[in-house]
Short mmCIF file of C-alpha atoms in Angstrom, two decimals:
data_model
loop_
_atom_site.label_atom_id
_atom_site.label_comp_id
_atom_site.label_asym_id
_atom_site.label_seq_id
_atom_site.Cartn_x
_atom_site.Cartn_y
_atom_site.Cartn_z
CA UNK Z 282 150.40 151.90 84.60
CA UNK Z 283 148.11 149.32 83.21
CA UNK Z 284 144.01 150.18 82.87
CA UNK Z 285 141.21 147.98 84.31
CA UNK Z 286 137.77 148.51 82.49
CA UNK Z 287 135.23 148.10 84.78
CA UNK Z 288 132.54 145.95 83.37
CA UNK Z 289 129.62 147.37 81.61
CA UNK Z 290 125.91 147.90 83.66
CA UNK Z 291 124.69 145.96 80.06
CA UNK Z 292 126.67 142.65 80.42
CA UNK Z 293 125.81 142.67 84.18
CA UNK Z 294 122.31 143.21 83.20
CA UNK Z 295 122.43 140.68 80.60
CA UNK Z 296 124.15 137.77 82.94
CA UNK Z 297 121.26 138.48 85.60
CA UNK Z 298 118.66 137.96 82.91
CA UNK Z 299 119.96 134.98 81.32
CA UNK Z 300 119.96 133.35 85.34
CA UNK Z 301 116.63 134.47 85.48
CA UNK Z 302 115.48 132.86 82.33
CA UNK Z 303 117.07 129.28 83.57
CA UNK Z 304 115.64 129.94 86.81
CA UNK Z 305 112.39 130.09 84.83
CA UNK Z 306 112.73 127.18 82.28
CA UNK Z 307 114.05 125.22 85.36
CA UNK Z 308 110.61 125.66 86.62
CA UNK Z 309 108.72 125.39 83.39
CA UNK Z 310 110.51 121.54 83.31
CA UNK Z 311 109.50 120.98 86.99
CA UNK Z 312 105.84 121.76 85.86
CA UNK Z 313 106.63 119.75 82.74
CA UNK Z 314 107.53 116.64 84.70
CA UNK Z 315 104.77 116.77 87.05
CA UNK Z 316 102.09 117.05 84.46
CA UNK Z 317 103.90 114.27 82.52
CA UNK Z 318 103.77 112.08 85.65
CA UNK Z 319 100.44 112.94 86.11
CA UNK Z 320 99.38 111.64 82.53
CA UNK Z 321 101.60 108.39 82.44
CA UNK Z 322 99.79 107.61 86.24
CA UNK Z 323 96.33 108.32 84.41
CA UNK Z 324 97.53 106.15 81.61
CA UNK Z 325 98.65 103.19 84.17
CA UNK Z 326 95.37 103.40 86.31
CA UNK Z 327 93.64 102.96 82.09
CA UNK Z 328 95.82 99.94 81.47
CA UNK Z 329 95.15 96.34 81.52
CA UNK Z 330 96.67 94.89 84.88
CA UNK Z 331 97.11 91.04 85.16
CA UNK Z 332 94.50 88.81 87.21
CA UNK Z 333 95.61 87.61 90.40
CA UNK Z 334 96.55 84.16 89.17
CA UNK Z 335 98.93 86.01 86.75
CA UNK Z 336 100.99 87.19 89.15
CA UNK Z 337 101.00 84.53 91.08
CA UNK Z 338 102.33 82.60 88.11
CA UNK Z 339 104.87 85.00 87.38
CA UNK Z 340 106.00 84.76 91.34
CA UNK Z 341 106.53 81.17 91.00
CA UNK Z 342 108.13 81.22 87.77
CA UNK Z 343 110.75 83.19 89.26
CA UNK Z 344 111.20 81.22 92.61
CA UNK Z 345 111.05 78.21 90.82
CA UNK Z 346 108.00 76.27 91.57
CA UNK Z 347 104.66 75.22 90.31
CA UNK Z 348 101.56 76.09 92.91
CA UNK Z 349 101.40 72.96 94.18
CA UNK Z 350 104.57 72.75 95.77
CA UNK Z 351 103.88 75.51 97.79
CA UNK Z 352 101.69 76.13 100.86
CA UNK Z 353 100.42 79.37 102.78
CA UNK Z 354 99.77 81.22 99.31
CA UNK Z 355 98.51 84.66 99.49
CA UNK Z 356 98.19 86.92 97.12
CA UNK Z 357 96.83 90.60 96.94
CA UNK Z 358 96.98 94.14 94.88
CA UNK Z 359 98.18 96.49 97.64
CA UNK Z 360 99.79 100.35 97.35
CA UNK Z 361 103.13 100.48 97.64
CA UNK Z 362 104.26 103.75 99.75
CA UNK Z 363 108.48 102.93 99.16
CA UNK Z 364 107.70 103.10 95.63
CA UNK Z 365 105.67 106.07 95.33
CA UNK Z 366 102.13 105.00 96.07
CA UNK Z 367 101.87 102.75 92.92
CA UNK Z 368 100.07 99.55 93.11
CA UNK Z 369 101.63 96.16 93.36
CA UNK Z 370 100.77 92.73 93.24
CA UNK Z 371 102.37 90.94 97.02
CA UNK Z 372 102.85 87.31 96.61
CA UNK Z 373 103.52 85.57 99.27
CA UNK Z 374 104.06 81.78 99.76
CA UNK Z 375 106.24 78.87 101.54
CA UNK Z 376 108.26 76.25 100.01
CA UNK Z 377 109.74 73.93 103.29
CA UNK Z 378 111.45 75.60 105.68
CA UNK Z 379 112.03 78.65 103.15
CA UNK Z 380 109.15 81.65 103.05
CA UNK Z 381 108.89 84.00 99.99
CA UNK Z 382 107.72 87.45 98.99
CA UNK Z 383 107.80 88.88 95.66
CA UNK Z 384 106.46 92.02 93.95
CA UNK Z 385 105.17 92.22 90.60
CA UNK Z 386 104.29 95.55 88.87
CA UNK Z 387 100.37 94.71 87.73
CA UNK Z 388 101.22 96.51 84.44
CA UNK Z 389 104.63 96.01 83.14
CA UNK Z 390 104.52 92.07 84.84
CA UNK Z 391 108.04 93.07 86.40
CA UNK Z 392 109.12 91.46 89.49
CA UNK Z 393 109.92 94.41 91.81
CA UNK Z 394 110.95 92.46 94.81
CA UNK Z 395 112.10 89.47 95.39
CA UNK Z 396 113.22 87.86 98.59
CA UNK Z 397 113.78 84.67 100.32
CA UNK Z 398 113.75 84.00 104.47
CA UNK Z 399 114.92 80.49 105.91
CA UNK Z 400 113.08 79.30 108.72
CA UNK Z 401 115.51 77.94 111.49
CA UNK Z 402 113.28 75.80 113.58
#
């Protein structure tokens, strides 16, 4: 007959504690991250953001055109809720028959969003 040692109250004691402690430190990073998003938001809204005609630039640049080649140009420094609440630059404009939008992060000068809608007349 073969013996099965039962496992000792300590190492089921000890196994609880250590999930407790990563329960814990998994919350410690959660608070972590928040406060770190916190600061690098604080930092942005301290930052330098490009002028209007920057981004506008930078929008053209990437669709391929100088400003007057283009009609209907609007430009503005808006929220952006689908990208957590952080401001953007929307450029809008028409070339033709073709409108564009594009999105340019007022910090980084990134172009977010880019897209392109033919006009069938």
């Amino acid at each position: 007959m073969k013996i099965v040692k039962q496992p000792r109250k300590k190492v089921v004691y000890g196994m609880v504690a250590i999930a407790a402690a990563f329960s814990v430190a998994a919350g410690a990073e959660t608070l972590n991250s928040d406060k770190v998003l916190a600061k690098n938001e604080q930092q942005a809204s301290n930052t330098q953001k490009i002028s209007e005609d920057e981004a506008v630039r930078i929008a053209l640049e990437k669709a391929g055109y100088k400003k007057e080649e283009v009609k209907d140009l609007k430009v503005k420094l808006d929220r952006d809720d689908e990208r957590g609440s952080r401001e953007v630059y929307e450029v809008e404009f028409t070339h033709e028959r073709t409108e564009y939008e594009v999105d340019i992060d007022p910090v980084t000068k990134k172009v977010l969003y880019y897209e392109m809608d033919q006009q069938n007349d």
